[in-house]
Coordinates of C-alpha atoms (C1' of nucleotides) in Angstrom, one line a residue:
Chain A
X17 CA -13.2 86.5 25.2
X18 CA -9.5 87.1 25.3
X19 CA -7.7 87.7 28.5
X20 CA -6.6 91.2 29.1
X21 CA -4.0 92.0 31.6
X22 CA -2.5 95.3 32.7
X23 CA 0.0 95.4 35.5
X24 CA 0.5 98.8 37.2
X25 CA 3.3 98.9 39.8
X26 CA 3.1 101.9 42.1
X27 CA 5.4 100.7 44.8
X28 CA 2.5 100.3 47.1
X29 CA 0.1 98.2 45.2
X30 CA 0.5 96.0 42.2
X31 CA -2.8 96.1 40.4
X32 CA -3.8 93.5 37.9
X33 CA -6.7 94.3 35.6
X34 CA -8.0 91.1 34.2
X35 CA -11.1 90.9 32.0
X36 CA -11.8 94.4 33.0
X37 CA -12.1 93.4 36.7
X38 CA -9.9 95.2 39.1
X39 CA -7.9 92.9 41.3
X40 CA -5.9 94.3 44.0
X41 CA -2.8 92.6 45.2
X42 CA -2.2 94.1 48.6
X43 CA 1.4 94.8 49.6
X44 CA 1.7 96.0 53.2
X45 CA -0.3 99.0 54.3
X46 CA -3.9 97.8 54.0
X47 CA -5.8 97.2 57.2
X48 CA -6.9 93.7 58.0
X49 CA -10.6 94.6 57.3
X50 CA -9.8 95.9 53.9
X51 CA -7.6 92.8 53.1
X52 CA -10.4 90.6 54.1
X53 CA -13.0 92.5 52.0
X54 CA -10.8 92.3 48.8
X55 CA -9.3 88.9 49.4
X56 CA -11.9 87.2 47.3
X57 CA -11.2 89.4 44.3
X58 CA -7.4 89.6 44.5
X59 CA -4.9 87.5 42.7
X60 CA -1.3 87.2 43.9
X61 CA -0.2 86.6 40.3
X62 CA -1.8 86.6 36.9
X63 CA -4.1 83.6 36.2
X64 CA -1.9 82.4 33.3
X65 CA 1.0 82.2 35.7
X66 CA -1.0 80.2 38.1
X67 CA -2.0 77.8 35.3
X68 CA 1.6 77.5 34.1
X69 CA 3.0 76.8 37.6
X70 CA 0.3 74.3 38.4
X71 CA 0.9 72.4 35.1
X72 CA 4.6 72.4 35.9
X73 CA 4.1 70.8 39.4
X74 CA 6.3 67.8 39.4
X75 CA 6.8 66.5 42.9
X76 CA 7.3 62.7 42.7
X77 CA 7.9 60.1 45.5
X78 CA 9.2 57.1 43.6
X79 CA 10.0 55.1 46.7
X80 CA 6.7 55.7 48.6
X81 CA 5.4 52.2 49.4
X82 CA 2.3 51.2 51.2
X83 CA -0.2 48.3 51.3
X84 CA -4.0 48.5 51.8
X85 CA -5.8 45.4 53.0
X86 CA -9.3 44.5 51.9
X87 CA -11.8 45.4 54.6
X88 CA -15.0 44.8 52.7
X89 CA -15.7 48.4 52.0
X90 CA -12.5 49.4 50.2
X91 CA -12.2 49.7 46.4
X92 CA -8.5 50.5 46.3
X93 CA -6.6 47.6 47.9
X94 CA -3.2 46.0 47.4
X95 CA 0.4 47.1 47.1
X96 CA 1.3 50.6 45.9
X97 CA 4.8 51.7 45.0
X98 CA 5.6 55.2 43.9
X99 CA 3.4 58.3 44.0
X100 CA 3.8 60.5 40.9
X101 CA 2.5 64.0 40.2
X102 CA 0.8 63.2 36.9
X103 CA 1.3 60.3 34.7
X104 CA 2.7 57.1 36.2
X105 CA 5.8 56.2 34.2
X106 CA 6.1 53.0 32.1
X107 CA 7.6 50.2 34.1
X108 CA 5.9 51.2 37.3
X109 CA 3.0 48.7 37.5
X110 CA 2.3 49.5 41.2
X111 CA 2.8 53.3 40.8
X112 CA -0.1 55.7 41.3
X113 CA -0.6 59.4 40.6
X114 CA -1.5 62.1 43.0
X115 CA -5.2 62.1 42.3
X116 CA -5.3 58.3 43.0
X117 CA -3.3 58.8 46.1
X118 CA -5.8 61.4 47.4
X119 CA -8.7 58.9 46.7
X120 CA -7.0 56.1 48.5
X121 CA -6.2 58.3 51.6
X122 CA -9.8 59.6 51.7
X123 CA -11.2 56.1 51.3
X124 CA -9.1 54.6 54.1
X125 CA -9.9 57.4 56.5
X126 CA -13.6 57.1 55.7
X127 CA -13.5 53.4 56.2
X128 CA -11.8 53.8 59.5
X129 CA -14.1 56.6 60.6
X130 CA -17.3 54.7 59.8
X131 CA -16.0 51.7 61.9
X132 CA -14.8 54.1 64.6
X133 CA -18.2 55.7 65.2
X134 CA -20.0 52.4 65.2
X135 CA -17.6 51.4 68.0
X136 CA -16.1 48.5 66.1
X137 CA -12.7 49.3 64.7
X138 CA -11.0 46.1 63.7
X139 CA -7.2 45.7 63.7
X140 CA -7.2 45.5 59.9
X141 CA -8.6 49.1 59.7
X142 CA -6.0 50.3 62.1
X143 CA -3.2 48.6 60.0
X144 CA -4.5 50.4 57.0
X145 CA -4.6 53.7 58.9
X146 CA -1.0 53.2 59.9
X147 CA 0.0 52.4 56.4
X148 CA -1.7 55.4 54.9
X149 CA -0.4 57.7 57.6
X150 CA 3.1 56.4 57.0
X151 CA 2.7 57.0 53.3
X152 CA 1.7 60.6 53.8
X153 CA 4.7 61.2 56.1
X154 CA 7.0 59.5 53.6
X155 CA 5.6 61.5 50.7
X156 CA 6.0 64.7 52.6
X157 CA 9.5 64.0 53.6
X158 CA 10.7 62.8 50.2
X159 CA 12.2 66.2 49.5
X160 CA 14.5 65.5 52.4
X161 CA 16.1 62.5 50.8
X162 CA 17.0 59.5 52.9
X163 CA 15.3 60.9 56.0
X164 CA 11.9 60.0 54.8
X165 CA 12.3 56.4 55.9
X166 CA 13.6 57.6 59.3
X167 CA 10.6 59.8 59.8
X168 CA 8.2 57.0 59.1
X169 CA 10.1 54.8 61.6
X170 CA 9.7 57.6 64.1
X171 CA 6.0 57.9 63.4
X172 CA 5.5 54.1 64.0
X173 CA 7.6 54.2 67.1
X174 CA 5.3 56.8 68.6
X175 CA 2.1 55.3 67.4
X176 CA -0.4 54.3 70.2
X177 CA -4.1 53.5 70.6
X178 CA -4.5 57.2 71.5
X179 CA -3.1 58.1 68.0
X180 CA -6.0 56.4 66.3
X181 CA -8.6 58.3 68.4
X182 CA -6.8 61.5 67.7
X183 CA -6.7 60.9 63.9
X184 CA -10.3 60.1 63.9
X185 CA -11.1 63.2 65.8
X186 CA -9.0 65.3 63.5
X187 CA -10.7 63.8 60.5
X188 CA -14.2 64.4 61.9
X189 CA -13.5 68.0 63.0
X190 CA -11.1 68.9 60.1
X191 CA -8.7 70.0 62.8
X192 CA -5.1 70.3 61.6
X193 CA -3.8 70.6 65.2
X194 CA -5.1 67.1 66.0
X195 CA -3.2 65.6 63.1
X196 CA 0.0 66.6 65.0
X197 CA 0.5 63.0 66.3
X198 CA 3.9 61.8 67.4
X199 CA 6.3 62.4 64.5
X200 CA 4.0 64.9 62.8
X201 CA 4.3 68.7 63.2
X202 CA 2.5 71.5 61.4
X203 CA 3.8 71.0 57.9
X204 CA 3.0 67.3 57.7
X205 CA -0.2 67.7 59.6
X206 CA -1.3 70.1 56.9
X207 CA -0.4 67.4 54.3
X208 CA -3.0 65.2 56.0
X209 CA -5.5 68.1 55.6
X210 CA -4.6 68.6 52.0
X211 CA -5.1 64.9 50.9
X212 CA -8.2 64.5 52.9
X213 CA -9.9 67.7 51.9
X214 CA -8.2 69.0 48.8
X215 CA -11.0 71.4 47.9
X216 CA -10.6 73.5 51.1
X217 CA -7.1 72.9 52.4
X218 CA -3.4 73.0 51.2
X219 CA -0.1 72.2 52.7
X220 CA 1.5 75.0 54.7
X221 CA 5.0 74.4 53.3
X222 CA 8.0 76.4 54.3
X223 CA 8.7 77.1 50.6
X224 CA 5.3 78.5 49.9
X225 CA 5.3 80.5 53.2
X226 CA 8.9 81.8 52.7
X227 CA 8.5 82.7 49.0
X228 CA 5.0 83.9 48.8
X229 CA 2.7 84.3 51.8
X230 CA 5.1 85.7 54.3
X231 CA 6.9 88.3 52.1
X232 CA 3.5 89.6 50.9
X233 CA 2.1 89.9 54.4
X234 CA -0.6 87.2 53.7
X235 CA 0.6 85.2 56.7
X236 CA 2.4 86.5 59.8
X237 CA 3.7 83.2 61.0
X238 CA 6.4 82.8 63.6
X239 CA 9.3 81.4 61.6
X240 CA 12.7 80.3 62.6
X241 CA 15.8 82.0 61.0
X242 CA 16.0 79.3 58.3
X243 CA 12.3 79.5 57.5
X244 CA 11.1 76.5 59.5
X245 CA 7.5 77.0 60.6
X246 CA 7.5 76.9 64.4
X247 CA 5.1 74.4 66.0
X248 CA 3.2 77.1 67.9
X249 CA -0.4 77.6 68.8
X250 CA -0.4 80.9 67.0
X251 CA 0.8 79.3 63.8
X252 CA -1.8 76.6 64.1
X253 CA -4.5 79.3 64.4
X254 CA -3.0 81.3 61.5
X255 CA -3.2 78.2 59.3
X256 CA -7.0 78.7 59.5
X257 CA -7.2 82.5 59.7
X258 CA -4.6 83.4 57.2
X259 CA -3.2 80.7 55.1
X260 CA -6.3 78.7 54.2
X261 CA -8.3 81.9 53.7
X262 CA -5.7 83.0 51.2
X263 CA -5.7 79.6 49.2
X264 CA -9.5 79.6 49.1
X265 CA -9.7 83.2 48.0
X266 CA -7.2 82.6 45.2
X267 CA -9.1 79.5 44.0
X268 CA -12.4 81.3 44.1
X269 CA -11.0 84.3 42.1
X270 CA -9.5 81.9 39.4
X271 CA -12.8 80.0 39.2
X272 CA -14.8 83.2 39.0
X273 CA -12.7 84.0 35.9
X274 CA -13.4 80.5 34.5
X275 CA -9.7 79.5 34.6
X276 CA -8.9 75.9 34.1
X277 CA -5.7 73.8 34.0
X278 CA -4.7 70.5 32.6
X279 CA -4.1 67.6 35.0
X280 CA -4.1 63.8 35.0
X281 CA -7.0 62.1 36.7
X282 CA -6.9 58.8 38.7
X283 CA -7.3 56.7 35.6
X284 CA -4.3 58.5 34.0
X285 CA -6.3 60.6 31.6
X286 CA -5.6 64.2 30.9
X287 CA -8.5 66.5 31.8
X288 CA -9.3 70.1 32.3
X289 CA -10.2 71.1 35.8
X290 CA -10.8 74.1 38.1
X291 CA -8.5 75.2 40.9
X292 CA -9.0 73.9 44.4
X293 CA -7.2 75.3 47.5
X294 CA -4.6 72.5 47.2
X295 CA -4.0 73.4 43.6
X296 CA -3.1 77.0 44.6
X297 CA -0.5 75.7 47.0
X298 CA 0.8 73.3 44.4
X299 CA 1.3 76.2 42.0
X300 CA 3.3 78.1 44.6
X301 CA 5.3 75.2 45.8
Chain B
dC9 C1' 3.3 74.3 89.1
dG10 C1' 1.6 73.5 84.5
dC11 C1' 1.8 75.1 80.0
dG12 C1' 3.2 76.9 75.8
dA13 C1' 6.5 79.7 73.0
dG14 C1' 10.4 79.5 70.9
dC15 C1' 15.4 78.4 71.0
dT16 C1' 18.7 74.8 70.2
dC17 C1' 20.0 70.4 68.6
dC18 C1' 20.0 66.9 65.3
dA19 C1' 19.9 63.7 61.0
dA20 C1' 21.2 63.0 56.3
dC21 C1' 21.5 64.6 52.0
dA22 C1' 22.7 68.7 48.7
dT23 C1' 25.7 72.1 47.2
dG24 C1' 29.8 74.5 46.5
dG25 C1' 34.5 75.9 47.0
dT26 C1' 39.5 74.6 47.5
dC27 C1' 43.5 72.4 46.6
dC28 C1' 46.4 69.2 44.4
Chain C
dG20 C1' 39.0 66.0 37.5
dG21 C1' 38.5 64.2 41.9
dA22 C1' 39.1 63.9 47.0
dC23 C1' 37.9 66.5 50.8
dC24 C1' 35.8 69.7 53.8
dA25 C1' 32.5 73.3 54.9
dT26 C1' 28.2 75.1 54.8
dG27 C1' 23.2 74.9 53.6
dT28 C1' 18.6 72.7 53.9
dT29 C1' 14.6 70.9 56.2
dG30 C1' 11.5 69.7 59.7
dG31 C1' 10.9 66.9 64.1
dA32 C1' 12.3 66.6 69.1
dG33 C1' 13.9 68.2 73.4
dC34 C1' 14.5 71.6 76.6
dT35 C1' 14.3 76.0 79.0
dC36 C1' 12.3 79.9 80.5
dG37 C1' 8.7 83.0 81.5
dC38 C1' 4.0 83.8 82.6
dG39 C1' -0.3 83.2 84.8

DNA sequence: CGCGAGCTCCAACATGGTCC
DNA sequence: GGACCATGTTGGAGCTCGCG
């Protein structure tokens, strides 16, 4: 079945007709209720563009280094150097790709959480938690050049026993606000969410917000003049009520259409896969 | 008086224009 | 073409002010 796309621009709506399904891309003057009703059926851009942009995603963090110690339950242990979007380049024996990075983060958090709820959280687990949290901060800050290292130093300087409890609580409740530990504001907190729960969450990045969700009225965040997402309670709420709802809706629409894209799995093999919330955000990044 | 919203400051690199 | 300076970018932190 070939894909069939008609784009009608009226100035008020842009309507994509894809596989004979009507998909409304709301612009401004739809009520919230209407937006909510159609959100599962609307696509911000044609599906082939989503695929093209997602396959083009190329955010690498060559200098991101961390070490995971063996705790008895962990599969991925050792030194890791360099996080790459897809294939790990030749000559990077300790490099990992994004899918593997996700797995390691999830594994370390689960390992810590299991120990935490059984009231026996050894230092080794906490060391791993610190390492993996630092890696997330470093990865997120890579786009800011040499500041990444500084931000990690800041994170470690502000780390306390309370930080561990807060992270475990955040993980248990899937609560972005609680990931806002010392040295972590909304954008990096949402990176924790994205890596731990990639099916349901994505990073609320100033680029995605500034270029897509905010201009289209999908989000109504409080932004600074330069686009920085203010660390406000309203913005924290709107991550759940606006941003995430949008990502999930887009992923659901693409999956309903049977759209897949090529990615590289943890073992470095190319595979066809469906869109998760985090993939939508990666397309728009 | 406590809290939170949001303004201002800051660090360090990126980009770009000017002048010689 | 290169030294130099100005401006832009990005996101965390600190601080003030207003509100209940």
